[in-house]
Amino acid sequence: MRKIIILSGAILITSLLSAQQSSLYMPPAFQKAYEKGTRSWDGNPGPNYWQNSAKYNIKAEYDPVTKLIAGKETILYKNNSQDTIPYLVTKLLQNAYKKGNARDNEIPAELLTDGVKIWKFAVNGKTFYKDNEPVLEDIPPYFVQEFGTNLLIVLRNNPIKPGDEVIIEAEWELSLPSRSLVRTGFYDSTSFFAGYWYPQVSVYDDISGFDVYSYTGIQETYNDMNEYEVELTLPSDYLVWATGVQQNEEEVYSKAILKRINASKESDELMKIVEKEDWGKGPVSGEGKKTWKFKASNVPDFAWGASDHFLWDATSLVVDQINGRRVWVHSVYPDNENDYSDIIGYCRKGIDYLSNDFPGVPFPYPKHITIHTLHAGGMEFPMMANNNFFADTAMCYDVTVHEIAHSYFPFYVGVNERQYAWMDEGWVTIFGHLALKADGFSRNQWFMEPTSLYTNMSNSLNNTPLMVPSSMLNFFTMTNHYYVRPVQAQLFLLDLMKELGVDNPLPEYIGRWNGKHPTPYDFFFTMNDIAGEDLAWFWKPWYFDFGYADMAIKEVKNNGNQVEITVKKVGTHPVPIHLEITYDENLVENETASIQVWKDGRDEHTIVIETDVKALKVVLGSTEIPDVNPADNTWKAL
């Protein structure tokens, strides 16, 4: 039996359309960026692209008696834009825990704090805040105000002109949440993770100006690429793990621990740096207090964790085969009933997969630390992840790799998580799932089944378009918006790009936008440029429109030596076609058609099969194609 698939109706082969001709909706703020040349229609940063930056010099001390972190910082903030900036917005993200502030989720009262206390805040020598009160001697009250997790300072007669630098001086104090349920806080009485912990200048970009959205618990953050010099002072019986490269290892570690550290930086073996018995010997040298010094360049944030009893494993691996560059990998964890022994291996294998397989870009930072000071979920920070422990092996592996993969998005590529969280969570979720699959884990894990998850989500009211800003969503809609719909869409995108001759589009996308702030349109136009054609027919339904995927078998004809099967696209989202056909010889065969059959806007597609036997049964769909109504997916001969 010889079979030929004939696609009814021509598939339009379109030349690449310019974005001006695209059917995609674009808000005026984005249009202006393209008109000004800060963005390019081909998906590259424009000739006039700019990005503001800051240099942070932070000195902070932790008091184990009061559990307060007190800090002083100097920020050199540069205006690289062509705009004159009349005010500053500084983020005080720990005010999400401040009593009386708005939050997305209920937080137990015992975890609430008094927020960030500002003892001093000055810009170019002028003090705007002192002793936790605004200084209003010669300015109106509304020129200095806190709103949500932001501090607004109107600069009045001294705006920041294009090319200018301003010096910001701040002194502050805060207490972390007493239990780490949401990203940061205490794991136990002497172990904690400090994230979102210092006053930080908000992003001022070419789309929206300052990011003025408050941090209310669900949406994460959006930062420029900055330089950090940080000194952290703690009692000498604590160890500290942080973003950046440590500058004074010889000053703080005992000789025995330092020897292990240096060996692990060059070894492929999984090594124990600090074990339980080491705490009795004192892994940190000296008494009293110790200051830990770190530097980090071109990173969007700085975070750190500390403990006086956690255990520490480390190893390293080559991530760039061309220059032999190594990444130093860590697992830091409590000594309790949980088995953390496999975590360091998960970290190493995950970084290896990310660097050499998918996305196939060498890991961008010199180190990564996974620390387990969180009681729920996992959370990414530059060069660090703060994770909970999961007893399920697959889930533990997935969360570990997922949080490491955030090193690419939103840190190396600085996407705006507050508005388009799918731009990082979607890709990172795929990275984690593929890494697990490559290591032998099957897809029968519920969290590795994007198709069933999306089908279920499509039957709910929470299936919002991805171009709805993340800041507008609540807890119920975020799961679909961050993880489910973008994963399904981007898996189809990868298959589509392969059909168009692009095996892996991500290295090009990452290469264009690392260290910068791409918008969804930069992503769309980059993919168009790589593919060599306008993919608006795909972008619009999957990213812009309300809708769902649903196909049906409209008609099956046994016509002599042919079987004609007509599939109707009932829903709005284009998906590939998969048919299982049973013939009267008890022969079962599969036929497929590309997602591209829908690119010309049709809602029906006919597959014609040359055959000398009749079809008895046809089943439409597969476990990798969502369909909200499978009841109309089966045909049987009368």
XYZ file of C-alpha atoms in Angstrom, residues 12-602:
591
model
C 0.955 30.626 1.680
C 4.680 31.301 1.587
C 5.044 34.858 2.758
C 8.030 37.088 2.669
C 9.084 38.702 5.888
C 6.774 41.603 6.626
C 8.038 44.627 8.432
C 6.587 45.075 11.877
C 4.778 48.206 10.710
C 2.662 46.004 8.463
C 2.112 43.313 11.069
C -1.342 42.639 12.427
C 0.000 42.550 15.986
C -1.384 45.180 18.320
C 1.322 47.509 19.638
C 0.656 50.127 22.354
C 1.815 53.680 21.566
C 4.622 53.521 24.157
C 6.215 50.662 22.229
C 5.626 52.343 18.865
C 7.529 55.413 20.060
C 10.525 53.288 21.035
C 10.763 51.958 17.480
C 10.298 55.429 16.038
C 13.130 56.758 18.220
C 15.419 53.907 17.230
C 15.908 52.399 20.670
C 14.408 49.197 19.265
C 14.685 47.796 15.732
C 11.963 46.179 13.656
C 14.256 43.229 12.936
C 14.401 42.345 16.644
C 17.833 43.795 17.385
C 18.536 46.567 19.890
C 18.160 49.812 17.982
C 21.001 52.148 17.026
C 19.833 54.501 19.788
C 19.338 51.833 22.450
C 20.260 52.953 25.953
C 20.037 51.621 29.474
C 20.691 53.314 32.782
C 23.105 51.810 35.274
C 24.332 52.083 38.836
C 27.323 51.232 40.973
C 26.425 50.071 44.490
C 28.826 50.225 47.407
C 27.081 48.558 50.344
C 28.255 47.906 53.889
C 25.861 46.011 56.129
C 25.961 44.248 59.482
C 23.751 41.532 60.924
C 23.041 41.483 64.661
C 22.037 37.985 65.840
C 20.523 39.350 69.060
C 18.086 41.806 67.456
C 18.054 39.935 64.114
C 18.352 43.293 62.379
C 20.341 44.079 59.243
C 21.695 47.632 59.293
C 23.252 49.027 56.154
C 24.892 51.997 54.520
C 25.186 52.386 50.790
C 26.422 54.792 48.173
C 24.911 54.517 44.711
C 26.419 56.176 41.660
C 23.450 56.309 39.285
C 23.970 57.306 35.657
C 21.334 58.596 33.263
C 22.280 57.142 29.872
C 18.986 58.184 28.298
C 18.189 61.275 26.262
C 15.571 62.245 28.853
C 15.805 64.725 31.684
C 14.637 62.752 34.724
C 12.777 64.955 37.234
C 12.473 62.439 40.073
C 13.867 59.205 41.499
C 12.023 56.025 42.378
C 13.810 53.766 44.845
C 12.551 50.294 45.670
C 12.167 49.198 49.295
C 11.022 45.682 48.486
C 11.025 44.350 52.044
C 8.125 46.717 52.696
C 5.966 44.002 51.175
C 6.118 42.599 54.714
C 5.383 45.947 56.352
C 2.338 45.976 58.568
C -0.554 47.672 56.777
C 0.834 47.401 53.238
C -1.086 45.717 50.432
C -0.184 42.130 49.534
C -1.434 39.581 47.032
C -1.481 36.750 49.555
C -2.280 36.624 53.222
C 0.854 36.450 55.337
C 0.691 35.287 58.966
C 0.786 38.237 61.333
C 3.887 36.935 63.074
C 5.852 37.259 59.821
C 5.010 40.926 59.329
C 7.618 43.554 60.166
C 7.977 47.284 60.674
C 9.391 47.522 57.175
C 12.526 49.269 56.011
C 13.527 52.124 58.279
C 15.349 54.885 56.414
C 17.753 56.710 58.712
C 19.169 58.758 55.845
C 18.486 59.248 52.157
C 20.364 61.955 50.267
C 20.818 62.810 46.595
C 23.919 64.802 45.630
C 24.333 65.869 49.235
C 20.757 67.026 49.789
C 18.984 65.042 52.515
C 15.417 64.012 51.750
C 14.934 61.476 54.542
C 16.302 61.451 58.078
C 15.476 59.355 61.139
C 12.779 57.511 59.193
C 10.938 60.742 58.382
C 10.898 62.906 55.237
C 12.778 66.200 55.412
C 10.333 68.847 54.197
C 11.956 72.119 55.231
C 11.903 73.712 51.782
C 9.827 71.354 49.646
C 6.154 70.341 49.476
C 5.150 67.116 51.287
C 4.351 65.274 48.080
C 7.965 65.693 46.889
C 9.062 62.955 49.305
C 6.726 60.056 49.853
C 6.509 56.315 50.239
C 3.891 54.477 48.240
C 3.718 50.735 48.586
C 7.274 49.448 48.280
C 8.585 52.577 46.549
C 10.211 55.765 47.775
C 9.569 58.755 45.504
C 11.925 61.746 45.566
C 11.055 64.724 43.346
C 14.301 66.467 42.455
C 12.647 69.835 41.876
C 15.245 72.233 40.431
C 17.959 69.590 40.063
C 16.710 66.966 37.609
C 19.057 64.328 36.243
C 20.043 65.485 32.769
C 21.140 63.185 29.930
C 24.600 61.816 30.682
C 24.556 63.044 34.284
C 25.484 60.982 37.320
C 24.000 61.435 40.775
C 25.284 60.172 44.099
C 22.680 58.603 46.354
C 23.522 57.955 49.996
C 21.294 55.771 52.134
C 21.339 54.361 55.638
C 18.674 51.853 56.528
C 17.635 49.034 58.827
C 15.321 46.067 58.430
C 14.311 42.786 59.964
C 13.681 39.821 57.707
C 10.514 37.725 58.042
C 10.892 35.254 60.896
C 10.043 32.348 58.581
C 11.041 32.155 54.916
C 7.795 31.421 53.085
C 8.049 33.922 50.218
C 11.556 34.143 48.719
C 13.450 35.494 51.747
C 13.601 35.285 55.521
C 14.713 32.995 58.332
C 14.917 29.234 57.909
C 15.688 28.719 61.588
C 16.871 30.935 64.424
C 20.414 31.277 63.069
C 20.025 30.650 59.323
C 18.478 33.068 56.857
C 18.436 34.338 53.308
C 18.530 38.064 52.540
C 16.977 38.906 49.193
C 15.312 42.180 48.146
C 17.102 43.618 51.165
C 18.600 47.006 50.237
C 17.279 50.262 48.717
C 17.613 49.927 44.955
C 16.967 52.455 42.191
C 14.042 51.374 40.059
C 14.473 50.774 36.335
C 13.979 53.775 34.074
C 13.567 52.495 30.518
C 12.577 53.641 27.035
C 9.082 52.141 27.235
C 7.545 53.247 30.534
C 10.039 55.570 32.186
C 10.343 54.541 35.834
C 8.951 51.224 36.984
C 6.573 52.411 39.696
C 4.724 49.187 40.427
C 4.819 48.035 44.026
C 6.007 44.592 44.960
C 2.991 42.867 46.467
C 4.199 39.287 46.594
C 3.319 37.612 43.277
C 5.178 39.602 40.656
C 8.905 39.518 41.026
C 11.226 42.321 40.015
C 12.916 44.193 37.198
C 16.413 45.630 37.533
C 19.156 47.237 35.490
C 22.579 45.664 35.094
C 24.715 47.077 37.886
C 28.081 46.864 39.624
C 28.282 45.798 43.280
C 30.893 46.043 45.998
C 29.406 44.621 49.183
C 30.814 44.095 52.672
C 28.797 41.994 55.125
C 29.761 41.872 58.794
C 28.550 39.002 60.973
C 29.687 37.122 64.080
C 32.717 35.016 63.239
C 30.886 31.728 63.793
C 28.724 32.339 60.705
C 29.400 31.370 57.107
C 28.134 33.614 54.316
C 27.235 32.727 50.719
C 26.469 35.530 48.285
C 26.217 36.848 44.750
C 29.549 37.759 43.201
C 33.170 36.783 43.638
C 34.471 36.763 47.183
C 37.439 39.082 47.652
C 38.828 37.945 51.013
C 38.617 34.176 51.344
C 41.985 34.012 53.100
C 40.745 36.391 55.805
C 37.645 34.478 56.852
C 38.074 30.730 56.291
C 40.189 28.328 58.291
C 43.124 26.853 56.393
C 41.466 23.438 56.146
C 38.278 24.846 54.630
C 40.199 27.152 52.295
C 42.149 24.180 50.963
C 38.915 22.363 50.121
C 37.461 25.484 48.524
C 40.433 25.933 46.226
C 40.404 22.266 45.248
C 36.688 22.331 44.411
C 37.134 25.269 42.047
C 39.224 23.097 39.720
C 37.690 19.673 40.288
C 34.948 17.723 38.517
C 34.427 15.691 41.683
C 31.642 16.367 44.174
C 33.432 17.563 47.297
C 32.461 18.206 50.914
C 33.547 21.693 51.951
C 31.891 21.886 55.379
C 30.601 18.792 57.161
C 28.890 18.503 60.527
C 32.104 17.792 62.421
C 33.763 20.861 60.885
C 31.528 23.181 62.873
C 33.087 21.919 66.073
C 36.520 22.781 64.691
C 35.498 26.240 63.500
C 35.281 26.590 59.697
C 35.734 30.352 60.049
C 39.025 31.694 61.330
C 39.303 34.042 64.288
C 36.816 35.339 66.840
C 34.516 38.310 67.301
C 33.198 39.544 63.965
C 34.183 38.890 60.376
C 33.565 40.992 57.293
C 32.832 39.169 54.044
C 33.673 41.086 50.871
C 32.141 40.463 47.446
C 32.214 42.037 43.995
C 29.796 41.445 41.138
C 29.683 43.036 37.702
C 26.849 43.386 35.216
C 24.254 41.720 37.428
C 20.743 42.944 38.243
C 20.735 42.207 41.982
C 22.718 41.069 44.998
C 21.554 38.498 47.558
C 23.121 36.491 50.356
C 22.509 33.776 52.918
C 24.122 32.955 56.255
C 24.158 30.212 58.858
C 26.174 29.004 61.819
C 25.511 25.305 61.165
C 24.656 24.621 57.498
C 26.611 22.075 55.468
C 28.317 22.832 52.173
C 29.123 20.768 49.072
C 30.892 22.068 45.962
C 32.275 21.081 42.592
C 32.999 22.725 39.259
C 32.698 22.029 35.564
C 33.819 23.392 32.229
C 30.931 25.207 30.537
C 32.757 26.661 27.551
C 34.705 24.096 25.560
C 36.408 26.812 23.514
C 38.137 28.697 26.320
C 37.895 26.108 29.098
C 35.983 28.425 31.444
C 34.779 26.732 34.616
C 31.775 27.434 36.828
C 32.020 26.852 40.578
C 28.884 25.038 41.803
C 27.578 24.837 45.394
C 24.882 23.178 47.453
C 24.302 24.564 50.954
C 21.787 22.936 53.275
C 20.758 22.240 56.883
C 21.722 19.101 58.741
C 18.291 17.543 59.264
C 16.215 14.506 58.331
C 16.127 15.423 54.619
C 18.623 13.890 52.211
C 20.374 16.716 50.355
C 23.216 14.567 49.046
C 21.976 14.504 45.440
C 21.441 18.261 45.107
C 25.020 19.101 44.161
C 24.824 16.524 41.366
C 21.553 18.002 40.125
C 23.184 21.432 40.065
C 26.182 20.205 38.121
C 24.202 18.191 35.580
C 21.733 21.038 35.153
C 24.416 23.611 34.386
C 26.069 21.168 31.991
C 22.786 20.622 30.138
C 21.998 24.336 29.956
C 25.474 25.151 28.669
C 25.875 22.382 26.112
C 22.375 21.271 25.100
C 19.515 23.715 25.602
C 19.580 26.665 25.387
C 23.144 25.732 24.443
C 24.742 28.931 25.741
C 27.657 28.650 28.213
C 26.514 29.403 31.747
C 26.964 33.171 32.058
C 28.268 33.516 35.629
C 31.394 32.319 37.467
C 29.446 30.416 40.114
C 26.074 29.204 41.273
C 24.914 28.471 44.826
C 21.740 26.558 45.658
C 20.964 27.215 49.312
C 18.078 25.606 51.170
C 16.773 28.318 53.477
C 13.228 28.416 52.088
C 10.177 26.634 53.480
C 8.115 26.728 50.276
C 8.964 26.618 46.562
C 12.129 28.033 45.065
C 13.413 31.478 44.170
C 16.150 32.702 41.882
C 18.731 35.419 42.472
C 21.890 36.213 40.478
C 24.364 33.348 41.021
C 22.067 31.933 43.722
C 18.825 30.082 44.319
C 16.926 29.880 47.593
C 14.999 26.598 47.575
C 12.801 24.398 49.672
C 13.552 20.678 49.870
C 11.316 18.291 47.904
C 11.180 14.611 48.843
C 10.042 13.648 45.340
C 13.217 13.116 43.313
C 11.856 14.432 40.016
C 10.350 17.523 41.620
C 13.560 18.219 43.533
C 15.624 17.886 40.354
C 13.199 20.047 38.371
C 13.082 22.888 40.897
C 16.868 22.837 41.255
C 17.473 23.129 37.505
C 14.577 25.554 37.023
C 15.984 28.072 39.488
C 19.497 27.723 38.064
C 18.093 28.270 34.564
C 16.840 31.687 35.640
C 20.476 32.731 35.275
C 19.649 33.133 31.567
C 16.233 34.767 32.022
C 15.786 37.286 33.680
C 19.390 37.856 34.796
C 21.632 37.461 31.742
C 18.794 38.627 29.504
C 17.056 41.317 31.539
C 13.381 40.744 30.810
C 10.742 42.639 32.754
C 9.275 40.034 35.099
C 6.826 42.508 36.561
C 4.999 42.930 33.263
C 5.823 39.846 31.191
C 6.746 37.051 33.575
C 6.193 34.472 30.822
C 9.322 35.793 29.077
C 11.455 34.137 31.731
C 9.246 31.553 33.432
C 8.090 29.990 30.165
C 11.579 29.311 28.834
C 13.000 28.352 32.205
C 10.223 25.815 32.768
C 11.042 24.232 29.410
C 14.758 24.159 30.268
C 14.039 22.276 33.485
C 11.695 19.758 31.878
C 14.085 19.005 29.016
C 17.002 18.577 31.410
C 15.001 16.028 33.394
C 13.949 14.210 30.254
C 17.561 14.081 29.049
C 18.558 12.525 32.375
C 16.012 9.735 32.050
C 12.978 11.097 33.866
C 9.730 10.236 32.087
C 7.009 12.737 31.286
C 4.540 11.050 33.599
C 5.275 13.646 36.238
C 2.269 15.976 36.443
C 4.428 19.092 36.273
C 6.059 17.815 33.073
C 2.733 17.580 31.215
C 2.182 21.053 29.739
C -0.481 19.817 27.318
C -2.837 18.412 29.930
C -2.165 21.391 32.189
C -2.993 23.829 29.407
C -6.095 21.896 28.328
C -7.402 22.052 31.886
C -6.502 25.728 32.198
C -8.263 26.493 28.911
C -11.518 25.312 30.442
C -11.250 27.907 33.207
C -11.614 31.675 33.411
C -7.897 31.988 34.191
C -6.714 31.542 30.590
C -5.637 35.137 30.019
C -3.583 36.251 26.990
C 0.138 36.508 27.629
C 0.258 40.155 26.565
C -1.906 41.115 29.530
C 0.682 42.643 31.904
C 1.625 40.345 34.761
C 1.128 43.224 37.191
C -2.608 43.050 36.452
C -2.983 39.405 37.456
C -3.807 37.617 40.683
C -2.720 34.347 42.220
C -5.245 32.301 40.237
C -4.336 33.641 36.802
C -0.581 33.714 37.327
C -0.058 29.941 37.025
C -1.415 29.905 33.489
C 0.184 33.211 32.546
C 3.663 32.456 33.883
C 4.060 28.740 33.298
C 1.313 26.852 31.468
C 0.293 28.784 28.360
C 3.791 30.083 27.505
C 5.313 26.611 27.849
C 2.762 25.156 25.444
C 3.154 28.053 23.000
C 6.948 27.985 23.061
C 7.139 24.223 22.575
C 5.067 24.681 19.418
C 7.309 27.607 18.463
C 10.426 25.438 18.730
C 8.833 22.801 16.487
C 7.771 25.488 14.024
C 11.255 26.992 13.909
C 12.733 23.550 13.195
C 10.333 23.188 10.259
C 11.619 26.550 9.023
C 15.220 25.356 9.227
C 16.159 26.814 12.632
C 17.151 24.048 15.009
C 17.566 26.293 18.054
C 16.720 30.027 17.931
C 17.692 30.830 21.517
C 21.460 31.393 21.158
C 20.749 34.167 18.641
C 18.047 35.721 20.826
C 20.247 35.539 23.929
C 23.211 36.857 21.964
C 21.267 39.922 20.860
C 19.738 40.766 24.213
C 22.095 39.658 26.985
C 22.720 42.535 29.363
C 19.709 44.403 27.951
C 15.941 44.682 28.393
C 14.001 42.969 25.580
C 10.241 43.420 25.350
C 7.831 40.822 23.954
C 8.017 42.599 20.593
C 11.801 42.276 20.538
C 11.307 38.555 21.090
C 8.645 38.268 18.372
C 10.636 40.272 15.823
C 13.850 38.386 16.598
C 12.093 35.083 15.930
C 10.602 36.529 12.719
C 14.055 37.638 11.619
C 15.638 34.272 12.366
C 12.795 32.397 10.652
C 12.854 34.671 7.610
C 9.122 35.305 7.693
C 6.411 37.048 9.670
C 4.927 34.693 12.253
C 2.106 37.033 13.268
C -0.396 34.263 12.465
C 1.187 32.338 15.367
C 1.901 35.231 17.755
C -1.565 36.745 17.662
C -3.677 33.792 18.830
C -1.146 32.353 21.262
C 0.090 35.588 22.862
C -2.472 38.340 22.258
C -5.932 36.770 22.039
C -8.346 35.193 24.437
C -8.960 31.686 23.186
C -8.077 28.027 23.282
C -7.095 25.060 21.121
C -9.881 22.835 19.831
C -10.046 20.743 16.672
C -12.671 18.315 15.415
C -13.048 15.711 12.702
C -15.572 17.273 10.354
C -15.767 14.555 7.733
C -14.148 11.315 6.564
C -14.730 9.973 3.034
C -13.716 6.588 1.663
C -13.535 7.400 -2.067
C -12.302 4.377 -3.966
C -8.529 4.485 -3.670
C -8.530 7.531 -1.418
C -9.420 8.447 2.123
C -10.217 12.126 2.672
C -10.142 13.412 6.234
C -11.254 16.977 6.926
C -10.214 18.551 10.223
C -11.939 21.690 11.471
C -10.196 24.250 13.676
C -12.978 25.033 16.122
C -10.856 26.988 18.597
C -8.711 30.038 18.029
C -5.228 28.609 18.630
C -3.391 26.874 15.780
C -1.946 23.480 16.671
C -0.464 20.608 14.648
C -2.682 17.793 13.383
C -2.135 14.198 14.451
C -4.387 11.414 13.142
C -4.490 7.745 14.087
C -6.223 5.808 11.296
C -7.462 2.237 11.571
C -8.027 0.492 8.216
C -10.099 -2.599 7.445
C -7.004 -4.763 7.391
C -6.588 -3.995 11.122
C -3.723 -1.775 10.073
C -3.174 1.296 12.236
C -1.096 4.189 10.938
C -0.455 7.786 11.959
C -0.616 10.874 9.798
C 0.446 14.379 10.777
C 0.231 17.894 9.399
C 2.252 20.916 10.415
C 0.914 23.774 12.488
C 1.644 25.858 9.387
C -1.488 24.576 7.623
C -3.386 27.251 9.581
C -1.099 30.178 8.694
C -3.362 31.506 5.920
C -6.310 31.897 8.294
C -8.316 28.875 7.151
